[in-house]
PDB file of C-alpha atoms in Angstrom:
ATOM      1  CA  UNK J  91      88.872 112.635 113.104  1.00 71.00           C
ATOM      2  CA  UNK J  92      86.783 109.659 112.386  1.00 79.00           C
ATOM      3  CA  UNK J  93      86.663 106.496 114.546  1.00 88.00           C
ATOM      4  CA  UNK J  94      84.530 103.420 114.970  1.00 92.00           C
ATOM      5  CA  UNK J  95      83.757 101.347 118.129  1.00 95.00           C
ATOM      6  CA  UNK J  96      83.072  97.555 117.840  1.00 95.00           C
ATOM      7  CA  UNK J  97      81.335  96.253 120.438  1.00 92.00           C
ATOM      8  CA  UNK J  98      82.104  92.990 121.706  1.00 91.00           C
ATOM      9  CA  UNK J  99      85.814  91.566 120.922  1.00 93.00           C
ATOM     10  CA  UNK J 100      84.418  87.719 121.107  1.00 96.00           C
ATOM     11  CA  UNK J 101      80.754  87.229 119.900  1.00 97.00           C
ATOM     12  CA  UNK J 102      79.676  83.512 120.217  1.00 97.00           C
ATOM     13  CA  UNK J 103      76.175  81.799 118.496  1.00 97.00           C
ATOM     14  CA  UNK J 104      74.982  78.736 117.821  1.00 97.00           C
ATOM     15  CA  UNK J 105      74.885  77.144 113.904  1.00 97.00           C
ATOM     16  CA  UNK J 106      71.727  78.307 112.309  1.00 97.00           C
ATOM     17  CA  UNK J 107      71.508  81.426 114.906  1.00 98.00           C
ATOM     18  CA  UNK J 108      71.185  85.539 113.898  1.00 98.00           C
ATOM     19  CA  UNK J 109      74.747  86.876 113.635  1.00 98.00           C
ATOM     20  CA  UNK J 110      74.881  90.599 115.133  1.00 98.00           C
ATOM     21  CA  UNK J 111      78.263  92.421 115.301  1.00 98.00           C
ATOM     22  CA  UNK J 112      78.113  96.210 116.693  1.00 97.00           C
ATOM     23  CA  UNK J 113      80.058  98.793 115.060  1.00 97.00           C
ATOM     24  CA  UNK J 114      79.192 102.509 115.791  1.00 96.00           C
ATOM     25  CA  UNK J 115      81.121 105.560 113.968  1.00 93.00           C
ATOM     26  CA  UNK J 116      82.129 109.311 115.204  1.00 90.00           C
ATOM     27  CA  UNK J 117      82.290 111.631 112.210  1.00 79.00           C
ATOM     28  CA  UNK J 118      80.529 115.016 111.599  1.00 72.00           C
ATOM     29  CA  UNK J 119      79.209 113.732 108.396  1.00 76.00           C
ATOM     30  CA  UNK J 120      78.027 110.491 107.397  1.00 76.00           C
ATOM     31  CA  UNK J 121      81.317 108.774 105.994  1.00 86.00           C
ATOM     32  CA  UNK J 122      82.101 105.672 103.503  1.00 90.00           C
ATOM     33  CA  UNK J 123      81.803 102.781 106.203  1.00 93.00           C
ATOM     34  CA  UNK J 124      83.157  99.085 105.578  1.00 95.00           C
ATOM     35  CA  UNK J 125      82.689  95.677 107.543  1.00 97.00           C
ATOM     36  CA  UNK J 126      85.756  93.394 106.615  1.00 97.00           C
ATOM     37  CA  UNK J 127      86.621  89.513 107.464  1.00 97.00           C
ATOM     38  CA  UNK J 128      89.355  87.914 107.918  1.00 95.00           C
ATOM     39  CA  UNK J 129      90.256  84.323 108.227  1.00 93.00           C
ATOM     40  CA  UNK J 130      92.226  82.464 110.297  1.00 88.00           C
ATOM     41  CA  UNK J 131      96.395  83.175 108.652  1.00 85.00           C
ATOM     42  CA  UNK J 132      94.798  85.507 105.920  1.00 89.00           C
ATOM     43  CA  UNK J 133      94.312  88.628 105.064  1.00 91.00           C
ATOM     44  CA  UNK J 134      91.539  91.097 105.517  1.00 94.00           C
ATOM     45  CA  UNK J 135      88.632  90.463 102.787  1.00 95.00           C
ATOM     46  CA  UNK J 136      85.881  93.219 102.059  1.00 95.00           C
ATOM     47  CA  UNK J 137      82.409  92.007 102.950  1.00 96.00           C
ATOM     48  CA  UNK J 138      80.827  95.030 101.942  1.00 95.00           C
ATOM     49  CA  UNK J 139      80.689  98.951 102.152  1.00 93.00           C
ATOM     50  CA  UNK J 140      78.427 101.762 102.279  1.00 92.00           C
ATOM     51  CA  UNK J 141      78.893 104.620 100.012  1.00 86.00           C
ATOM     52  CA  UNK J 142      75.140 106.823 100.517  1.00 79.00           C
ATOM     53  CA  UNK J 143      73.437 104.687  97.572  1.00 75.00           C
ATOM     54  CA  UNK J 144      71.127 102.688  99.551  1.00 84.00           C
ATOM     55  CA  UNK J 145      71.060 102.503 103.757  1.00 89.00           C
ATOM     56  CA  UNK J 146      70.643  98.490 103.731  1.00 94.00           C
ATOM     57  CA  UNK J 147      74.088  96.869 101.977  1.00 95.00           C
ATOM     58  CA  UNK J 148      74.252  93.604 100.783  1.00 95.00           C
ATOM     59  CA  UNK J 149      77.784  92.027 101.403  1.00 94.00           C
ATOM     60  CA  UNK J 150      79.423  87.993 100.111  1.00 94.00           C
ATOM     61  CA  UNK J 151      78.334  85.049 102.221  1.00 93.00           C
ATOM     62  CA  UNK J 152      74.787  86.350 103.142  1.00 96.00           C
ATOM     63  CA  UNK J 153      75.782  89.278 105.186  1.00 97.00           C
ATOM     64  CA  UNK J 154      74.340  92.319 105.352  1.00 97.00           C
ATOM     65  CA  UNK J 155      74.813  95.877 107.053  1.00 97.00           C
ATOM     66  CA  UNK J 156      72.307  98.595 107.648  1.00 95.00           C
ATOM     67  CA  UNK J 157      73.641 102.311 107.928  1.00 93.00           C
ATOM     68  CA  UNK J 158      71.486 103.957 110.531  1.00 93.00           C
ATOM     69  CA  UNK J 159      72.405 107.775 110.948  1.00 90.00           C
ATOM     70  CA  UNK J 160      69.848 108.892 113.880  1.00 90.00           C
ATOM     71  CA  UNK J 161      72.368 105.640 115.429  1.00 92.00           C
ATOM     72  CA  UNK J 162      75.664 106.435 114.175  1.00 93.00           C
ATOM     73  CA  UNK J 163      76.222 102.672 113.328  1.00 95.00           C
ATOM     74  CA  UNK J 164      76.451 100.271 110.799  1.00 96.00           C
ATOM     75  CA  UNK J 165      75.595  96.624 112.385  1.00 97.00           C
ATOM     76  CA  UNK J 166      76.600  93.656 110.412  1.00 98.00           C
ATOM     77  CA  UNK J 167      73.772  90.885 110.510  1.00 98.00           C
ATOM     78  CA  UNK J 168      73.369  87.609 109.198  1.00 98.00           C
ATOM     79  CA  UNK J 169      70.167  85.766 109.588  1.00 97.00           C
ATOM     80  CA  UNK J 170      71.257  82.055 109.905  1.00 97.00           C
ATOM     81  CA  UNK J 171      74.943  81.259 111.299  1.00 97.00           C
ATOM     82  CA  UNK J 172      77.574  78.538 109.311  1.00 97.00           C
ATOM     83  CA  UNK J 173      81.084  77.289 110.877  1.00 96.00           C
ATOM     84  CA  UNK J 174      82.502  78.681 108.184  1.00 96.00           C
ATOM     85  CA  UNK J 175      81.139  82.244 108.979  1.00 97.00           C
ATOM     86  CA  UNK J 176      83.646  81.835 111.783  1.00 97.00           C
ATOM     87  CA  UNK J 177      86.589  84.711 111.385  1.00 96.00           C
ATOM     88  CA  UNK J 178      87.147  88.028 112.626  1.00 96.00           C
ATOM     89  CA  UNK J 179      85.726  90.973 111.714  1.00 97.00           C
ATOM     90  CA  UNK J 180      86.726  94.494 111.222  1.00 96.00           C
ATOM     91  CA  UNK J 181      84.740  97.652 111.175  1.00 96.00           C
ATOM     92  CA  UNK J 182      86.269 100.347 109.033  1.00 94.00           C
ATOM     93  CA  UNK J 183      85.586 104.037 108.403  1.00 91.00           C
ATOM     94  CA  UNK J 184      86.816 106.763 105.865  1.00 87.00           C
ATOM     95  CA  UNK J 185      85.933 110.309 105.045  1.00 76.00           C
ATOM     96  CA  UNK J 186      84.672 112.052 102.056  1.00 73.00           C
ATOM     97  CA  UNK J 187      86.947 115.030 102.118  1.00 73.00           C
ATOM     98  CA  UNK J 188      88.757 115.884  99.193  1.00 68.00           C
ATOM     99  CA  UNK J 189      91.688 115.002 101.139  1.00 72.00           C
ATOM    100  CA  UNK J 190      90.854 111.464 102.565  1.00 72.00           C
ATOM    101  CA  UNK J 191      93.423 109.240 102.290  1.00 76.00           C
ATOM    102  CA  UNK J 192      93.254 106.551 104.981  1.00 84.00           C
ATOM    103  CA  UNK J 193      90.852 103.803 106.595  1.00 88.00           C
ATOM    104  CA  UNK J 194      90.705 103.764 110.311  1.00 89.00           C
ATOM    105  CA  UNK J 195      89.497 100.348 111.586  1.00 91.00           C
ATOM    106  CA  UNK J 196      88.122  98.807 115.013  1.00 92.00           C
ATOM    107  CA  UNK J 197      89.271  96.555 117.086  1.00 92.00           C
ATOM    108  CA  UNK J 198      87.788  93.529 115.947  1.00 94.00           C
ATOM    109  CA  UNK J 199      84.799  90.710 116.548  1.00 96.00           C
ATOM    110  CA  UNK J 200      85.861  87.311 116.934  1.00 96.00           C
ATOM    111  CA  UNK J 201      83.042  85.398 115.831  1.00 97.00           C
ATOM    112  CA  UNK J 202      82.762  81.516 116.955  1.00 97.00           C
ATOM    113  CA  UNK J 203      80.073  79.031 115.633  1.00 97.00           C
ATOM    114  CA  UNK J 204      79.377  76.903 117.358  1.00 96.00           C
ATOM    115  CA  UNK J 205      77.406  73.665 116.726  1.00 92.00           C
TER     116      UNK J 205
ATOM    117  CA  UNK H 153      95.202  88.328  88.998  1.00 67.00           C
ATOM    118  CA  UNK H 154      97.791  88.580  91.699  1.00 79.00           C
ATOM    119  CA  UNK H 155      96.872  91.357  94.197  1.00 94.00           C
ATOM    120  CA  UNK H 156      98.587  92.445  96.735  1.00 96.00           C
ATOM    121  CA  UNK H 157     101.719  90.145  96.994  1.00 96.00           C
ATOM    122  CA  UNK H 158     103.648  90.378 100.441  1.00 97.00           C
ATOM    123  CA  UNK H 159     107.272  88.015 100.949  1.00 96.00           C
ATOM    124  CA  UNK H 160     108.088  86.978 103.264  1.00 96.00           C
ATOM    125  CA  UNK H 161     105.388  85.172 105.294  1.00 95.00           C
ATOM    126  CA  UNK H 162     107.773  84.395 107.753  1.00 96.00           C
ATOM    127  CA  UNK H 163     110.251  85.460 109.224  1.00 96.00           C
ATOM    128  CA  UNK H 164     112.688  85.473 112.557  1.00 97.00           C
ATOM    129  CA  UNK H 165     114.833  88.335 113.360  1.00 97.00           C
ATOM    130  CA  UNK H 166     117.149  88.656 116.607  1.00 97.00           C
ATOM    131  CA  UNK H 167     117.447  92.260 118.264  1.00 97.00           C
ATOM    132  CA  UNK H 168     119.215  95.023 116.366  1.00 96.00           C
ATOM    133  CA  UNK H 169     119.180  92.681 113.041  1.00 97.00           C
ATOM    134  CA  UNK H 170     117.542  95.014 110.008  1.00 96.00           C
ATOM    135  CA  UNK H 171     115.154  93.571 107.528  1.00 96.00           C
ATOM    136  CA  UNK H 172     112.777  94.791 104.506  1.00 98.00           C
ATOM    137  CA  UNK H 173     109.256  93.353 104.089  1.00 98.00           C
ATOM    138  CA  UNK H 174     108.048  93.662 100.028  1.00 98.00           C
ATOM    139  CA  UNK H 175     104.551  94.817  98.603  1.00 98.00           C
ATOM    140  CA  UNK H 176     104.172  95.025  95.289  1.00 98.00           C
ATOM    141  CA  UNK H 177     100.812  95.428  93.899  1.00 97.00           C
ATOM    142  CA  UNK H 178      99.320  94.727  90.129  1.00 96.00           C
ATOM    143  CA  UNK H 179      96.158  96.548  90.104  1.00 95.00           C
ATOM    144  CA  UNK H 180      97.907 100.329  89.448  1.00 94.00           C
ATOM    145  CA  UNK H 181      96.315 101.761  92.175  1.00 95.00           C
ATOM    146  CA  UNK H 182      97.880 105.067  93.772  1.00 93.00           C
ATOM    147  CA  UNK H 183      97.397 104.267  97.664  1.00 94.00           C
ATOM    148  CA  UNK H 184      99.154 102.097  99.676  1.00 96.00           C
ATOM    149  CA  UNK H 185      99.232 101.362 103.456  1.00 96.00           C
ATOM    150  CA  UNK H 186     101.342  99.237 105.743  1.00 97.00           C
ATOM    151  CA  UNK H 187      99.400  98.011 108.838  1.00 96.00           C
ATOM    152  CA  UNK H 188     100.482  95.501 111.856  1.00 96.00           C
ATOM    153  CA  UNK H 189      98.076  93.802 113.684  1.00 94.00           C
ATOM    154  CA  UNK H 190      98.887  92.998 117.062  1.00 92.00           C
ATOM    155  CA  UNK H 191      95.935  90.638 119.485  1.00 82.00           C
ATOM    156  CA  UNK H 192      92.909  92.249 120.514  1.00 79.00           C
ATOM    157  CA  UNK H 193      94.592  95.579 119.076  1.00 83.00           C
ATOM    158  CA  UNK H 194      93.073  95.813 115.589  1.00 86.00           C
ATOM    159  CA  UNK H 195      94.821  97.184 112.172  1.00 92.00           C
ATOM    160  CA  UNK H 196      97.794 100.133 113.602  1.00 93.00           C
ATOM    161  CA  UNK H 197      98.901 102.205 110.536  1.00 94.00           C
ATOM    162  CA  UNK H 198     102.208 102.589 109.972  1.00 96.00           C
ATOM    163  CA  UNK H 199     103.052 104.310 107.424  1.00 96.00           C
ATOM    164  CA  UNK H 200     100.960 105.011 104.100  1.00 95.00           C
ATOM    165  CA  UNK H 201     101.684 106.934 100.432  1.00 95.00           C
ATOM    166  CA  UNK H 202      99.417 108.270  97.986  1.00 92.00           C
ATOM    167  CA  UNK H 203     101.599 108.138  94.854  1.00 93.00           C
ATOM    168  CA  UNK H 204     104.880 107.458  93.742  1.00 94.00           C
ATOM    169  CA  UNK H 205     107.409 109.721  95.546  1.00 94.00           C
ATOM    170  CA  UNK H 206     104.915 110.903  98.348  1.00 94.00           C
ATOM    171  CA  UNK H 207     105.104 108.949 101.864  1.00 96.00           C
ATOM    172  CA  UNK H 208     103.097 109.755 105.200  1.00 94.00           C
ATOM    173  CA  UNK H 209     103.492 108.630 108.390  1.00 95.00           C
ATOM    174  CA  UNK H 210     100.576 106.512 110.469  1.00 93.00           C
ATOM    175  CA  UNK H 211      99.993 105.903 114.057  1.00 91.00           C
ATOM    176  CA  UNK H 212     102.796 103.982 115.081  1.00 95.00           C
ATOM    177  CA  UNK H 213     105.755 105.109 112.448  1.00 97.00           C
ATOM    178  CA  UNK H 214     109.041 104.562 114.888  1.00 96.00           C
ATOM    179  CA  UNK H 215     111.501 102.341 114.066  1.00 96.00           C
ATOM    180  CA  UNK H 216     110.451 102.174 110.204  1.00 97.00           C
ATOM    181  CA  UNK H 217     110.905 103.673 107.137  1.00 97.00           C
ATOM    182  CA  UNK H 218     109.153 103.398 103.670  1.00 97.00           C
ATOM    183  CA  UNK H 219     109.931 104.381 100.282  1.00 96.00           C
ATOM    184  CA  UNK H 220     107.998 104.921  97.132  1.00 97.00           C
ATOM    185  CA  UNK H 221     109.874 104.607  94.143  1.00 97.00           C
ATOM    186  CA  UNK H 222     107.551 102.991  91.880  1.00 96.00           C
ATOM    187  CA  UNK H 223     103.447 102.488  91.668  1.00 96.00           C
ATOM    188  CA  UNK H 224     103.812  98.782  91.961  1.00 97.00           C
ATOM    189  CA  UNK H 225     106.478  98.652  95.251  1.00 98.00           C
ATOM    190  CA  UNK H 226     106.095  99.730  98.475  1.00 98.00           C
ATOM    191  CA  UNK H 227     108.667  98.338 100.460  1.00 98.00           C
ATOM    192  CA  UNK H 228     108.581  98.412 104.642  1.00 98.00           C
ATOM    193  CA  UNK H 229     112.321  99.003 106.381  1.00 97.00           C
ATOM    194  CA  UNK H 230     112.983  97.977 110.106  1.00 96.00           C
ATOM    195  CA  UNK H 231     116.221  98.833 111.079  1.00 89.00           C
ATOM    196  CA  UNK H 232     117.788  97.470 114.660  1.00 94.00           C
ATOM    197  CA  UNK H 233     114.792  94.697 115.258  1.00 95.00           C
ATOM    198  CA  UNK H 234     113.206  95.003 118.897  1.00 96.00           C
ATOM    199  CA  UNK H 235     111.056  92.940 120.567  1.00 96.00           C
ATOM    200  CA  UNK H 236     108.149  95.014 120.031  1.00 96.00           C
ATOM    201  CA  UNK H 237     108.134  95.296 116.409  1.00 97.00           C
ATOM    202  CA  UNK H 238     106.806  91.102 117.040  1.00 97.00           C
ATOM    203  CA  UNK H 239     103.694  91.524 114.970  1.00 97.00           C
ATOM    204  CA  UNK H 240     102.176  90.507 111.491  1.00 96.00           C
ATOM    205  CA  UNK H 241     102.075  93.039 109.005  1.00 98.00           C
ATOM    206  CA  UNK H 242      99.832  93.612 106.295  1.00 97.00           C
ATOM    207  CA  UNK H 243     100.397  95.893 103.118  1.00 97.00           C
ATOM    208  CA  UNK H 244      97.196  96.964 101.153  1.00 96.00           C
ATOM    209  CA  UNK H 245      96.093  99.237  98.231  1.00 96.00           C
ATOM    210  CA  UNK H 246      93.411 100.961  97.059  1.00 94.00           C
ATOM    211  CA  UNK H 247      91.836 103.709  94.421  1.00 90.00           C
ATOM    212  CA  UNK H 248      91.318 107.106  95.886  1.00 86.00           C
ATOM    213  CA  UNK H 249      89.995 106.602  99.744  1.00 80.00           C
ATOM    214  CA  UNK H 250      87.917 110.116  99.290  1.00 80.00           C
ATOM    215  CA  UNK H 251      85.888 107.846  96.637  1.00 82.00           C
ATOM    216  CA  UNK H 252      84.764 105.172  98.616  1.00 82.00           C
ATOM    217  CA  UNK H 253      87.463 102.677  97.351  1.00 87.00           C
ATOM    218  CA  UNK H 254      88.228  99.823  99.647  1.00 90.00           C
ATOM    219  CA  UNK H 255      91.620  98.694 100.536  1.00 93.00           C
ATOM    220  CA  UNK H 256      92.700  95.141  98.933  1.00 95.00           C
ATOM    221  CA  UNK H 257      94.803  93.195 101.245  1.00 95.00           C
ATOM    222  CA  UNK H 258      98.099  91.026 101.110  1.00 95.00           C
ATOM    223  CA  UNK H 259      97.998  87.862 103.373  1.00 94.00           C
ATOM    224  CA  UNK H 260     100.606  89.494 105.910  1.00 95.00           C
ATOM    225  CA  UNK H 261     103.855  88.776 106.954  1.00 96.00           C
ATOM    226  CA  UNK H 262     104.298  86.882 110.300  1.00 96.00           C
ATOM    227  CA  UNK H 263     107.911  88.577 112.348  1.00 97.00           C
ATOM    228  CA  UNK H 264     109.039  87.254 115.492  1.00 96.00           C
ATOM    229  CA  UNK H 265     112.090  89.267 117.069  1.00 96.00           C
ATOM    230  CA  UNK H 266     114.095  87.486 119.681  1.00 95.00           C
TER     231      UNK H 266
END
């Protein structure tokens, strides 16, 4: 079975600073892997997902992902930090088989901005 | 463009009391998933279904019950309310998972039991 660790449950930078939340996977195979947000009384929103296309994903709100397999993860990054990027965050993995049905997701990344 | 439409978004429930929380969902997919979300503990499946009729049970399935009548409805049972069933709960859908679909979120449903 699939699972992803995040690491880090609170991740704090300043306005303007690199945003780096860790999310590593366990599968046999590389799988579909997604980095969600969600704000404050909201539901979860998709940032963005890899599929196999292309290792470096491009997600809304200037965030980015890059699947590394030699790693097993798929960091989130942003270069330059806004207070509104602050949410939490949720790393989320599925599998390819014909039989796939369900997401499993981490823990979570608080991220706070601050100024 | 409605979603994935959850009522209530509150709600207070005293021990042993029985409630249902609604999903209903306009974009005709086949999958659908309750979650609750409990502090520091991430997204704990429930229970999920894969098509009208067909129902599966999660990580943490006791003390609810699902049903699947419909594409658009998947409705989350708690009979006899306890304390630990305090959470918020999210319903989402998606296309097929084995495609690389993501899962489209309602905003949740916020349950206190006292």
């Amino acid at each position: 079975a699939q699972s992803v660790t995040q690491l880090g449950s609170h991740v704090s930078v300043s306005e303007g600073a690199l945003v780096l939340l860790r999310c590593n996977y366990s599968s046999s195979v590389p799988p579909y892997l997604f980095w969600y947000v969600q704000y404050p009384n909201q539901g979860l929103q998709l940032l963005l997902k890899y599929t196999s296309a292309a290792t470096l994903v491009k997600g809304i709100n200037g965030f980015e992902a890059e699947f590394k397999k030699s790693e097993t993860s798929f960091h989130l990054t942003k270069p330059s930090a806004h207070m509104s990027d602050a949410a939490e965050y949720f790393c989320a993995v599925s599998d390819r088989s014909g039989t796939a049905s369900k997401l499993t997701f981490g823990t979570g990344t608080r991220l706070q901005v601050t100024l | 463009n409605a979603g994935v439409t959850q009522t209530p978004k509150f709600r207070i429930l005293k021990i042993g009391q029985s409630m249902t929380l609604q999903c209903t969902q306009d974009m005709n997919h086949n999958y659908m998933y309750w979650y609750r979300q409990d502090p520091g503990m991430g997204l704990k499946l429930i229970y999920y279904s894969v098509g009208a009729g067909i129902t599966d049970k999660g990580e943490v399935p006791n003390g609810y019950n699902v049903s699947r009548s419909t594409t658009e409805d998947f409705p989350l049972r708690l009979e006899l309310a306890a304390p630990s069933q305090t959470s918020v709960y999210f319903c989402a859908s998606s296309s097929p998972i084995n495609l690389g679909s993501p899962l489209h979120f309602g905003n949740g449903t916020r349950l206190t039991v006292t």
